[in-house]
Amino acid sequence: MPAPYTPTSNVIPRPQILTAKALAAVERFSHIEAMSGMALVLAAIAALLWANSSTSLSYEAFWHTRVVLSFGSFSIRESLHFLVNDGLMTIFFLVVEMEIRQEIQDGALSYAEMAILPLGAALGGVLVPAGIYLVYNFGADSAHGWAVPTATDIAFAIGVLALLGKSIPGNLRVFCWRSPSSTISRR
């Protein structure tokens, strides 16, 4: 018959172990988050260089490469460009919308005085890129593409904020993503 269990001082209770593991996972994610911001910036620079080089035709060919995704009898046959723009970006904006909704309901955006700066920044993030685009494309057939820079700026803002990390105040970060430092506890 085994001896009965007797707690000792060097045994760590299970809830503390789980908390430590959760905190370690969050810490690993914060490092990955910064790395993803760096990857976004590097990919954007590489894409700009490639698209404006003598090999720009290969850049166009890359984005028009057909990709097949199959799951059993279901399959999608589309270009890489379509999968990124209409697939991954849809998921990205869904996550952004969910984070904003959470902040409006329970976070910093639920307080009018705390919401002014992020909402002003969001409005500027739509109007300024659209305005710059329209200035350069005024009267041209391409002027109808004004929405493209307004949609891509949030992805780059999140990438830059990931690189800056905790060096900026929480209320500046709140509109782009929800983080523990940007939420306000209700007392």
PDB file of C-alpha atoms in Angstrom:
ATOM      1  CA  MET A   1       0.000   0.000   0.000  1.00  0.00           C
ATOM      2  CA  PRO A   2       1.464   3.399  -1.005  1.00  0.00           C
ATOM      3  CA  ALA A   3       2.134   6.047   1.600  1.00  0.00           C
ATOM      4  CA  PRO A   4      -0.523   8.767   1.893  1.00  0.00           C
ATOM      5  CA  TYR A   5       0.204  12.073   0.150  1.00  0.00           C
ATOM      6  CA  THR A   6       1.554  14.772   2.424  1.00  0.00           C
ATOM      7  CA  PRO A   7       2.176  18.238   0.977  1.00  0.00           C
ATOM      8  CA  THR A   8       5.664  19.641   1.386  1.00  0.00           C
ATOM      9  CA  SER A   9       6.908  23.189   1.060  1.00  0.00           C
ATOM     10  CA  ASN A  10       8.811  22.484  -2.169  1.00  0.00           C
ATOM     11  CA  VAL A  11       5.734  21.258  -4.066  1.00  0.00           C
ATOM     12  CA  ILE A  12       4.228  23.927  -6.309  1.00  0.00           C
ATOM     13  CA  PRO A  13       0.411  23.906  -6.374  1.00  0.00           C
ATOM     14  CA  ARG A  14      -1.119  23.099  -9.767  1.00  0.00           C
ATOM     15  CA  PRO A  15      -2.801  26.544 -10.263  1.00  0.00           C
ATOM     16  CA  GLN A  16       0.573  28.264  -9.865  1.00  0.00           C
ATOM     17  CA  ILE A  17       2.146  25.914 -12.409  1.00  0.00           C
ATOM     18  CA  LEU A  18      -0.650  26.648 -14.877  1.00  0.00           C
ATOM     19  CA  THR A  19      -0.298  30.389 -14.274  1.00  0.00           C
ATOM     20  CA  ALA A  20       3.460  30.212 -14.816  1.00  0.00           C
ATOM     21  CA  LYS A  21       2.959  28.252 -18.049  1.00  0.00           C
ATOM     22  CA  ALA A  22       0.351  30.751 -19.272  1.00  0.00           C
ATOM     23  CA  LEU A  23       2.643  33.703 -18.517  1.00  0.00           C
ATOM     24  CA  ALA A  24       5.526  31.980 -20.304  1.00  0.00           C
ATOM     25  CA  ALA A  25       3.290  31.432 -23.350  1.00  0.00           C
ATOM     26  CA  VAL A  26       2.291  35.119 -23.351  1.00  0.00           C
ATOM     27  CA  GLU A  27       5.943  36.131 -23.113  1.00  0.00           C
ATOM     28  CA  ARG A  28       6.862  33.870 -26.049  1.00  0.00           C
ATOM     29  CA  PHE A  29       3.971  35.339 -28.054  1.00  0.00           C
ATOM     30  CA  SER A  30       5.144  38.899 -27.379  1.00  0.00           C
ATOM     31  CA  HIS A  31       8.511  38.014 -28.846  1.00  0.00           C
ATOM     32  CA  ILE A  32       6.848  36.395 -31.854  1.00  0.00           C
ATOM     33  CA  GLU A  33       4.585  39.449 -32.220  1.00  0.00           C
ATOM     34  CA  ALA A  34       7.625  41.717 -32.512  1.00  0.00           C
ATOM     35  CA  MET A  35       9.188  39.303 -34.978  1.00  0.00           C
ATOM     36  CA  SER A  36       6.002  39.330 -37.065  1.00  0.00           C
ATOM     37  CA  GLY A  37       6.168  43.128 -37.209  1.00  0.00           C
ATOM     38  CA  MET A  38       9.758  42.912 -38.405  1.00  0.00           C
ATOM     39  CA  ALA A  39       8.797  40.262 -40.975  1.00  0.00           C
ATOM     40  CA  LEU A  40       6.033  42.536 -42.304  1.00  0.00           C
ATOM     41  CA  VAL A  41       8.400  45.486 -42.696  1.00  0.00           C
ATOM     42  CA  LEU A  42      11.075  43.351 -44.379  1.00  0.00           C
ATOM     43  CA  ALA A  43       8.519  41.725 -46.705  1.00  0.00           C
ATOM     44  CA  ALA A  44       7.158  45.146 -47.699  1.00  0.00           C
ATOM     45  CA  ILE A  45      10.659  46.427 -48.481  1.00  0.00           C
ATOM     46  CA  ALA A  46      11.480  43.281 -50.470  1.00  0.00           C
ATOM     47  CA  ALA A  47       8.188  43.550 -52.398  1.00  0.00           C
ATOM     48  CA  LEU A  48       8.806  47.214 -53.226  1.00  0.00           C
ATOM     49  CA  LEU A  49      12.318  46.473 -54.443  1.00  0.00           C
ATOM     50  CA  TRP A  50      11.225  43.420 -56.457  1.00  0.00           C
ATOM     51  CA  ALA A  51       8.169  45.120 -58.016  1.00  0.00           C
ATOM     52  CA  ASN A  52      10.256  48.118 -59.083  1.00  0.00           C
ATOM     53  CA  SER A  53      13.258  46.193 -60.377  1.00  0.00           C
ATOM     54  CA  SER A  54      14.129  44.826 -63.795  1.00  0.00           C
ATOM     55  CA  THR A  55      12.568  41.514 -62.680  1.00  0.00           C
ATOM     56  CA  SER A  56       9.145  43.047 -62.011  1.00  0.00           C
ATOM     57  CA  LEU A  57       7.507  40.641 -64.479  1.00  0.00           C
ATOM     58  CA  SER A  58       8.490  37.736 -62.225  1.00  0.00           C
ATOM     59  CA  TYR A  59       6.897  39.611 -59.313  1.00  0.00           C
ATOM     60  CA  GLU A  60       3.614  39.813 -61.234  1.00  0.00           C
ATOM     61  CA  ALA A  61       3.914  36.155 -62.239  1.00  0.00           C
ATOM     62  CA  PHE A  62       4.482  35.146 -58.613  1.00  0.00           C
ATOM     63  CA  TRP A  63       1.242  36.770 -57.441  1.00  0.00           C
ATOM     64  CA  HIS A  64      -0.715  35.233 -60.331  1.00  0.00           C
ATOM     65  CA  THR A  65       0.561  31.728 -59.572  1.00  0.00           C
ATOM     66  CA  ARG A  66      -2.374  29.327 -59.276  1.00  0.00           C
ATOM     67  CA  VAL A  67      -2.704  27.637 -55.899  1.00  0.00           C
ATOM     68  CA  VAL A  68      -4.911  24.646 -55.157  1.00  0.00           C
ATOM     69  CA  LEU A  69      -6.188  24.064 -51.627  1.00  0.00           C
ATOM     70  CA  SER A  70      -8.055  20.778 -51.182  1.00  0.00           C
ATOM     71  CA  PHE A  71      -9.914  19.398 -48.194  1.00  0.00           C
ATOM     72  CA  GLY A  72     -11.518  16.098 -49.156  1.00  0.00           C
ATOM     73  CA  SER A  73     -13.835  16.764 -52.082  1.00  0.00           C
ATOM     74  CA  PHE A  74     -13.719  20.546 -51.510  1.00  0.00           C
ATOM     75  CA  SER A  75     -11.068  22.447 -53.418  1.00  0.00           C
ATOM     76  CA  ILE A  76     -10.189  26.046 -54.210  1.00  0.00           C
ATOM     77  CA  ARG A  77      -8.182  26.917 -57.323  1.00  0.00           C
ATOM     78  CA  GLU A  78      -7.236  30.574 -57.229  1.00  0.00           C
ATOM     79  CA  SER A  79      -4.239  32.846 -57.663  1.00  0.00           C
ATOM     80  CA  LEU A  80      -1.978  33.565 -54.713  1.00  0.00           C
ATOM     81  CA  HIS A  81      -3.059  37.208 -55.033  1.00  0.00           C
ATOM     82  CA  PHE A  82      -6.732  36.238 -54.604  1.00  0.00           C
ATOM     83  CA  LEU A  83      -6.045  33.950 -51.631  1.00  0.00           C
ATOM     84  CA  VAL A  84      -4.132  36.664 -49.791  1.00  0.00           C
ATOM     85  CA  ASN A  85      -6.474  39.553 -50.637  1.00  0.00           C
ATOM     86  CA  ASP A  86      -9.819  37.798 -50.315  1.00  0.00           C
ATOM     87  CA  GLY A  87      -8.879  35.062 -47.853  1.00  0.00           C
ATOM     88  CA  LEU A  88      -6.202  36.093 -45.390  1.00  0.00           C
ATOM     89  CA  MET A  89      -7.100  39.791 -45.369  1.00  0.00           C
ATOM     90  CA  THR A  90     -10.736  38.911 -44.638  1.00  0.00           C
ATOM     91  CA  ILE A  91      -9.623  36.934 -41.596  1.00  0.00           C
ATOM     92  CA  PHE A  92      -7.281  39.769 -40.581  1.00  0.00           C
ATOM     93  CA  PHE A  93     -10.057  42.378 -40.681  1.00  0.00           C
ATOM     94  CA  LEU A  94     -12.421  40.040 -38.824  1.00  0.00           C
ATOM     95  CA  VAL A  95      -9.890  39.769 -35.975  1.00  0.00           C
ATOM     96  CA  VAL A  96      -9.367  43.553 -35.969  1.00  0.00           C
ATOM     97  CA  GLU A  97     -13.132  44.124 -35.838  1.00  0.00           C
ATOM     98  CA  MET A  98     -13.512  41.663 -32.957  1.00  0.00           C
ATOM     99  CA  GLU A  99     -10.769  43.416 -30.991  1.00  0.00           C
ATOM    100  CA  ILE A 100     -12.338  46.831 -31.607  1.00  0.00           C
ATOM    101  CA  ARG A 101     -15.761  45.542 -30.564  1.00  0.00           C
ATOM    102  CA  GLN A 102     -14.252  44.125 -27.350  1.00  0.00           C
ATOM    103  CA  GLU A 103     -12.609  47.464 -26.572  1.00  0.00           C
ATOM    104  CA  ILE A 104     -15.876  49.332 -27.213  1.00  0.00           C
ATOM    105  CA  GLN A 105     -17.794  47.007 -24.906  1.00  0.00           C
ATOM    106  CA  ASP A 106     -15.337  46.464 -22.063  1.00  0.00           C
ATOM    107  CA  GLY A 107     -12.089  48.282 -22.727  1.00  0.00           C
ATOM    108  CA  ALA A 108     -10.594  51.709 -23.195  1.00  0.00           C
ATOM    109  CA  LEU A 109     -12.962  52.640 -26.030  1.00  0.00           C
ATOM    110  CA  SER A 110     -15.933  52.314 -23.674  1.00  0.00           C
ATOM    111  CA  TYR A 111     -14.872  55.593 -22.029  1.00  0.00           C
ATOM    112  CA  ALA A 112     -15.466  58.674 -24.200  1.00  0.00           C
ATOM    113  CA  GLU A 113     -12.432  60.566 -22.902  1.00  0.00           C
ATOM    114  CA  MET A 114     -10.129  57.602 -23.593  1.00  0.00           C
ATOM    115  CA  ALA A 115     -11.657  56.926 -27.027  1.00  0.00           C
ATOM    116  CA  ILE A 116     -11.015  60.385 -28.508  1.00  0.00           C
ATOM    117  CA  LEU A 117      -7.334  59.855 -29.393  1.00  0.00           C
ATOM    118  CA  PRO A 118      -7.677  56.384 -30.976  1.00  0.00           C
ATOM    119  CA  LEU A 119     -10.828  57.377 -32.872  1.00  0.00           C
ATOM    120  CA  GLY A 120      -9.151  60.549 -34.152  1.00  0.00           C
ATOM    121  CA  ALA A 121      -6.152  58.485 -35.229  1.00  0.00           C
ATOM    122  CA  ALA A 122      -8.453  56.010 -36.985  1.00  0.00           C
ATOM    123  CA  LEU A 123     -10.242  58.804 -38.823  1.00  0.00           C
ATOM    124  CA  GLY A 124      -6.899  60.268 -39.865  1.00  0.00           C
ATOM    125  CA  GLY A 125      -5.771  56.786 -40.900  1.00  0.00           C
ATOM    126  CA  VAL A 126      -8.632  56.673 -43.385  1.00  0.00           C
ATOM    127  CA  LEU A 127      -8.715  60.279 -44.611  1.00  0.00           C
ATOM    128  CA  VAL A 128      -4.978  60.981 -44.970  1.00  0.00           C
ATOM    129  CA  PRO A 129      -4.032  57.930 -47.099  1.00  0.00           C
ATOM    130  CA  ALA A 130      -7.171  58.349 -49.236  1.00  0.00           C
ATOM    131  CA  GLY A 131      -6.433  62.062 -49.664  1.00  0.00           C
ATOM    132  CA  ILE A 132      -2.808  61.481 -50.648  1.00  0.00           C
ATOM    133  CA  TYR A 133      -3.879  58.818 -53.147  1.00  0.00           C
ATOM    134  CA  LEU A 134      -6.515  61.104 -54.670  1.00  0.00           C
ATOM    135  CA  VAL A 135      -4.038  63.997 -54.965  1.00  0.00           C
ATOM    136  CA  TYR A 136      -1.652  61.826 -56.991  1.00  0.00           C
ATOM    137  CA  ASN A 137      -4.420  60.200 -59.050  1.00  0.00           C
ATOM    138  CA  PHE A 138      -6.798  63.144 -59.486  1.00  0.00           C
ATOM    139  CA  GLY A 139      -8.667  62.900 -62.780  1.00  0.00           C
ATOM    140  CA  ALA A 140      -7.072  59.560 -63.684  1.00  0.00           C
ATOM    141  CA  ASP A 141      -8.929  56.305 -64.216  1.00  0.00           C
ATOM    142  CA  SER A 142      -7.091  54.902 -61.196  1.00  0.00           C
ATOM    143  CA  ALA A 143      -8.717  57.408 -58.803  1.00  0.00           C
ATOM    144  CA  HIS A 144     -11.341  54.785 -57.941  1.00  0.00           C
ATOM    145  CA  GLY A 145      -8.644  52.815 -56.063  1.00  0.00           C
ATOM    146  CA  TRP A 146      -8.570  55.286 -53.151  1.00  0.00           C
ATOM    147  CA  ALA A 147      -9.715  52.629 -50.651  1.00  0.00           C
ATOM    148  CA  VAL A 148      -6.603  50.468 -51.098  1.00  0.00           C
ATOM    149  CA  PRO A 149      -4.265  52.648 -48.992  1.00  0.00           C
ATOM    150  CA  THR A 150      -6.916  53.033 -46.293  1.00  0.00           C
ATOM    151  CA  ALA A 151      -7.169  49.256 -45.898  1.00  0.00           C
ATOM    152  CA  THR A 152      -3.457  48.475 -45.912  1.00  0.00           C
ATOM    153  CA  ASP A 153      -2.424  51.095 -43.383  1.00  0.00           C
ATOM    154  CA  ILE A 154      -3.894  49.172 -40.433  1.00  0.00           C
ATOM    155  CA  ALA A 155      -1.762  46.118 -41.245  1.00  0.00           C
ATOM    156  CA  PHE A 156       1.365  48.277 -41.316  1.00  0.00           C
ATOM    157  CA  ALA A 157       0.291  50.128 -38.171  1.00  0.00           C
ATOM    158  CA  ILE A 158      -0.020  46.818 -36.344  1.00  0.00           C
ATOM    159  CA  GLY A 159       3.397  45.766 -37.663  1.00  0.00           C
ATOM    160  CA  VAL A 160       5.008  49.005 -36.483  1.00  0.00           C
ATOM    161  CA  LEU A 161       3.257  48.795 -33.108  1.00  0.00           C
ATOM    162  CA  ALA A 162       4.486  45.219 -32.747  1.00  0.00           C
ATOM    163  CA  LEU A 163       8.031  46.463 -33.330  1.00  0.00           C
ATOM    164  CA  LEU A 164       7.654  49.314 -30.831  1.00  0.00           C
ATOM    165  CA  GLY A 165       6.141  47.027 -28.208  1.00  0.00           C
ATOM    166  CA  LYS A 166       5.706  48.506 -24.759  1.00  0.00           C
ATOM    167  CA  SER A 167       7.661  51.673 -25.525  1.00  0.00           C
ATOM    168  CA  ILE A 168       4.446  53.507 -26.451  1.00  0.00           C
ATOM    169  CA  PRO A 169       1.469  54.281 -24.186  1.00  0.00           C
ATOM    170  CA  GLY A 170      -1.382  51.799 -24.038  1.00  0.00           C
ATOM    171  CA  ASN A 171      -4.066  54.221 -25.217  1.00  0.00           C
ATOM    172  CA  LEU A 172      -2.140  54.716 -28.480  1.00  0.00           C
ATOM    173  CA  ARG A 173      -2.052  50.960 -29.028  1.00  0.00           C
ATOM    174  CA  VAL A 174      -5.685  50.270 -28.175  1.00  0.00           C
ATOM    175  CA  PHE A 175      -7.222  50.919 -31.569  1.00  0.00           C
ATOM    176  CA  CYS A 176      -4.924  48.539 -33.437  1.00  0.00           C
ATOM    177  CA  TRP A 177      -4.969  45.634 -31.036  1.00  0.00           C
ATOM    178  CA  ARG A 178      -6.066  44.801 -27.554  1.00  0.00           C
ATOM    179  CA  SER A 179      -3.311  44.175 -25.061  1.00  0.00           C
ATOM    180  CA  PRO A 180      -3.249  43.843 -21.272  1.00  0.00           C
ATOM    181  CA  SER A 181      -1.531  47.221 -21.000  1.00  0.00           C
ATOM    182  CA  SER A 182      -4.234  48.950 -23.041  1.00  0.00           C
ATOM    183  CA  THR A 183      -7.325  47.803 -21.199  1.00  0.00           C
ATOM    184  CA  ILE A 184      -8.835  49.711 -18.323  1.00  0.00           C
ATOM    185  CA  SER A 185     -10.185  47.776 -15.391  1.00  0.00           C
ATOM    186  CA  ARG A 186     -13.569  48.900 -14.147  1.00  0.00           C
ATOM    187  CA  ARG A 187     -13.652  49.568 -10.434  1.00  0.00           C
TER     188      ARG A 187
END
